[in-house]
Short mmCIF file of C-alpha atoms in Angstrom, two decimals:
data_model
loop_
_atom_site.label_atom_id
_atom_site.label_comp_id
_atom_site.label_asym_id
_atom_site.label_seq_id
_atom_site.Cartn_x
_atom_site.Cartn_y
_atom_site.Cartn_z
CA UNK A 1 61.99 74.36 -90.21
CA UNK A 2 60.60 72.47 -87.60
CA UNK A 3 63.30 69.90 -87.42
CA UNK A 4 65.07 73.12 -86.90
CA UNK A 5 64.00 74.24 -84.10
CA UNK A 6 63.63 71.29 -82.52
CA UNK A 7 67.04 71.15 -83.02
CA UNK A 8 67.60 74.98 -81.62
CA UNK A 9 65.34 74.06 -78.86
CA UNK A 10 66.74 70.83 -77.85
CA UNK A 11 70.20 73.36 -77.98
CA UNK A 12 68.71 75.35 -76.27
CA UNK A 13 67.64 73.01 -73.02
CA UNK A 14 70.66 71.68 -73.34
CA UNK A 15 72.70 74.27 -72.96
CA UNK A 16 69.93 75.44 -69.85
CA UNK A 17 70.61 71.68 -68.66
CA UNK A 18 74.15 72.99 -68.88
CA UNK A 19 74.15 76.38 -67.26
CA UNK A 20 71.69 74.45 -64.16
CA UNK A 21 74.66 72.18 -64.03
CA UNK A 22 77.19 74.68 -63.51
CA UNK A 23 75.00 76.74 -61.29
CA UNK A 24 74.26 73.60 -59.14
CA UNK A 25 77.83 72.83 -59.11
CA UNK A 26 79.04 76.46 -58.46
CA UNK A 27 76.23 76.33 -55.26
CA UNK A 28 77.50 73.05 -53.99
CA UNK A 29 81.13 74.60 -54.13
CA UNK A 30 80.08 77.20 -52.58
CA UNK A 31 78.18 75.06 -50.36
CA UNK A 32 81.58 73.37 -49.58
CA UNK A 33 83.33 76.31 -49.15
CA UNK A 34 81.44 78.07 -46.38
CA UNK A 35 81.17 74.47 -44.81
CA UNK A 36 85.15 74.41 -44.69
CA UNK A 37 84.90 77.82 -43.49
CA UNK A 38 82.42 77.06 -40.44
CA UNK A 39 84.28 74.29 -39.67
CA UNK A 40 87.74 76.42 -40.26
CA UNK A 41 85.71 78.74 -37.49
CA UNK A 42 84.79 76.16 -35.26
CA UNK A 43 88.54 74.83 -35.00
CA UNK A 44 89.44 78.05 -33.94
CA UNK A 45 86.50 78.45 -30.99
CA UNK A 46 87.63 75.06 -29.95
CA UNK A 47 91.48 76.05 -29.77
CA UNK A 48 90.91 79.04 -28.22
CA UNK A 49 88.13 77.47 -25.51
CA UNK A 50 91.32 75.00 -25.21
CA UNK A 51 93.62 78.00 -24.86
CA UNK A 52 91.29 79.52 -22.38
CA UNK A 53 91.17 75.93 -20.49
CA UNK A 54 94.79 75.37 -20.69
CA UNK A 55 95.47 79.02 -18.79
CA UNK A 56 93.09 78.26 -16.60
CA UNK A 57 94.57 75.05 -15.63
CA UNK A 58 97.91 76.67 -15.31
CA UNK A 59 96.81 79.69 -13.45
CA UNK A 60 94.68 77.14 -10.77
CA UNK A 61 98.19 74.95 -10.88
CA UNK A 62 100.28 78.00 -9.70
CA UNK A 63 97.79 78.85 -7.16
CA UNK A 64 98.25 75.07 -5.67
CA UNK A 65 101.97 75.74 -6.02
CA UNK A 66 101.85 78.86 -4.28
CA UNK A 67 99.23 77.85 -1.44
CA UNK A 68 101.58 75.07 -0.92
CA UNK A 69 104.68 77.01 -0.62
CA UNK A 70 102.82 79.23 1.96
CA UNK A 71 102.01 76.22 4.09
CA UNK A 72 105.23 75.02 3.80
CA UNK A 73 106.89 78.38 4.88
CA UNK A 74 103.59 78.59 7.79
CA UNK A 75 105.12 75.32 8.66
CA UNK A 76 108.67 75.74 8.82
CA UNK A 77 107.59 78.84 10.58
CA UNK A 78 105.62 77.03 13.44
CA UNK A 79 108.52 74.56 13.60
CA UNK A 80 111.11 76.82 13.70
CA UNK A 81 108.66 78.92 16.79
CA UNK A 82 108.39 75.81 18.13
CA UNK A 83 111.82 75.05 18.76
CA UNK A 84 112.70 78.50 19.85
CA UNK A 85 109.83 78.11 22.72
CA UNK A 86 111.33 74.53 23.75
CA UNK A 87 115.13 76.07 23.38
CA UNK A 88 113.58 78.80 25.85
CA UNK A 89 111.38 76.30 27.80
CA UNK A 90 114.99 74.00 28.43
CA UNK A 91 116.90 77.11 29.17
CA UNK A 92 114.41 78.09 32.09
CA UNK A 93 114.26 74.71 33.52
CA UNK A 94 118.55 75.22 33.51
CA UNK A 95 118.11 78.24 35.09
CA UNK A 96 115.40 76.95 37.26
CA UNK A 97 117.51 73.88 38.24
CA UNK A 98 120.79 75.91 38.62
CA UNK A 99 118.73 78.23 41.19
CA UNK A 100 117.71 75.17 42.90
CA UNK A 101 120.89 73.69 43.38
CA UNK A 102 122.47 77.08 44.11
CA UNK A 103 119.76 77.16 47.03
CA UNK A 104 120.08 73.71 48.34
CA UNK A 105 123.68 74.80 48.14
CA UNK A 106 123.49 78.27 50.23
CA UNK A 107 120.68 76.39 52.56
CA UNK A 108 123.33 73.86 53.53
CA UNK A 109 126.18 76.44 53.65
CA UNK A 110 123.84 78.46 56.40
CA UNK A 111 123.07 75.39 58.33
CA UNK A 112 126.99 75.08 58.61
CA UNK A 113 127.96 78.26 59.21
CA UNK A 114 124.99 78.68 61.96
CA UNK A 115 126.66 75.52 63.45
CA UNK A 116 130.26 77.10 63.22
CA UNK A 117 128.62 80.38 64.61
CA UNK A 118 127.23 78.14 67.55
CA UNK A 119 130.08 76.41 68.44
CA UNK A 120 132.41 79.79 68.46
CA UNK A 121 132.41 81.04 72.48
CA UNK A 122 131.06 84.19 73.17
CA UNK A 123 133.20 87.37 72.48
CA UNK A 124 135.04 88.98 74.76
CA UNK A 125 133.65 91.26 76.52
CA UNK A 126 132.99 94.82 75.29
CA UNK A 127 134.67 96.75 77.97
CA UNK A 128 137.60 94.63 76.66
CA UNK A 129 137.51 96.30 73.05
CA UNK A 130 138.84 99.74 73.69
CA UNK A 131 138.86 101.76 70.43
CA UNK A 132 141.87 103.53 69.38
CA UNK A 133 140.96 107.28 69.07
CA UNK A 134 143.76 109.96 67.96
CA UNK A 135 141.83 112.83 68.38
CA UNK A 136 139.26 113.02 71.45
CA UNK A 137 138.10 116.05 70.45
CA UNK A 138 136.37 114.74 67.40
CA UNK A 139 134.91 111.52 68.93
CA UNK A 140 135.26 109.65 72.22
CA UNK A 141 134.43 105.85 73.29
CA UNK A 142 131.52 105.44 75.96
CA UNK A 143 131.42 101.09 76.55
CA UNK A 144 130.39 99.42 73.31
CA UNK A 145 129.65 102.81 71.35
CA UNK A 146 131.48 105.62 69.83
CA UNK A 147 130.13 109.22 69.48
CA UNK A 148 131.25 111.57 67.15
CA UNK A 149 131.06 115.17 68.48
CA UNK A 150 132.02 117.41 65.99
CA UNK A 151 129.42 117.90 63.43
CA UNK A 152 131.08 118.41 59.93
CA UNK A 153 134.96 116.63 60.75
CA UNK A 154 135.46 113.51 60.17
CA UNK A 155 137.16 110.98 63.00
CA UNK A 156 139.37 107.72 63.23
CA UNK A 157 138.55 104.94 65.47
CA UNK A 158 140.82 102.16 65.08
CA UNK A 159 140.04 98.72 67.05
CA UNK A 160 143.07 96.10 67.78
CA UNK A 161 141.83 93.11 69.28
CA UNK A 162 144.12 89.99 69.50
CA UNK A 163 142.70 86.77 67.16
CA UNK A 164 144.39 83.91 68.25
CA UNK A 165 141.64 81.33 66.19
CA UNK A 166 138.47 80.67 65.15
CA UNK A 167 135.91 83.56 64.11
CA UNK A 168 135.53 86.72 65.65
CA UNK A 169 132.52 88.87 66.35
CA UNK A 170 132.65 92.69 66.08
CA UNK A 171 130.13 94.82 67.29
CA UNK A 172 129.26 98.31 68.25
CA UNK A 173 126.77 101.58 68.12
CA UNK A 174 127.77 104.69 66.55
CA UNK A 175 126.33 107.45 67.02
CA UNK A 176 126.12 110.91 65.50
CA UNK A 177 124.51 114.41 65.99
CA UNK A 178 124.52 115.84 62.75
CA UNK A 179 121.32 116.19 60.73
CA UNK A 180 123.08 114.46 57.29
CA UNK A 181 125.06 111.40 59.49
CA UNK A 182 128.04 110.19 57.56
CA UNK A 183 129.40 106.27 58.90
CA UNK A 184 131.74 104.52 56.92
CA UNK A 185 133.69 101.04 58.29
CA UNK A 186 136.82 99.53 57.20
CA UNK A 187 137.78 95.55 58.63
#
């Protein structure tokens, strides 16, 4: 009886031994399991941190690429400004030139023309220039000027002096009563 149950006891640690065994191999399994879990976890914080660095790189890349394509637009911008002002700047120099030339060009044409003026004799003499006047009544011819007498007609004073060279001077007063005077010439 004793032998017995030293027998049943022995059984009976063993099979304790047994269930310990179990139980420390169902806890180190477990063990392993929510280690694979918390490192199944930790994969994913680090993939998405990655993600979160990845988008972050991209989103400061396309910022770059679009601060860049602003300066290059600002630049082509200023260049193409630039050129404009110089195309302008070049265009008033032409002008600036052209109005030079054109006044060294009328300054020497006056100088000549004073000198043609100055050699030309002096006109004939005004008592010589009689006016042609068809109707006296309207106008009449008193040395160098004309006055018009009738105050809302209009007159015709021709002039036919012979030109046989050179230039000719013209000159004359006219003179008129009326309050709105009316003078028009024809050469």
């Amino acid at each position: 009886a004793l032998a017995e149950r030293d027998r049943e006891r022995i059984e009976k640690d063993r099979l304790q031994i047994e269930l310990n065994r179990e139980r420390i191999e169902k806890d180190r399994f477990q063990s392993d399991n929510e280690r694979a879990l918390a490192e199944r976890d930790r994969e994913r914080i680090e993939k998405d941190r990655l993600q979160i660095e990845l988008n972050r790189e991209r989103i400061e890349k396309d910022r770059l690429q679009s601060d860049n394509e602003r300066a290059l637009a600002e630049r082509d911008r200023e260049r193409i400004e630039k050129e404009r002002f110089k195309q302008e700047r070049d265009q008033q120099k032409r002008r600036a030139d052209k109005t030079q030339s054109e006044a060294i060009r009328l300054t020497v044409e006056v100088q000549r023309l004073s000198q043609s003026i100055q050699s030309v004799p002096p006109s004939l003499n005004p008592n010589m220039l009689i006016g042609i006047i068809p109707d006296k009544e309207y106008a009449y011819q008193q040395g160098p000027k004309i006055i018009h007498t009738d105050k809302w007609g209009s007159s015709t004073v021709a002039f036919n002096p012979i030109i046989s060279s050179g230039i000719v001077r013209f000159g004359g007063f006219f003179e008129d009563p009326n309050y709105f005077p009316i003078f028009s010439i024809s050469i």
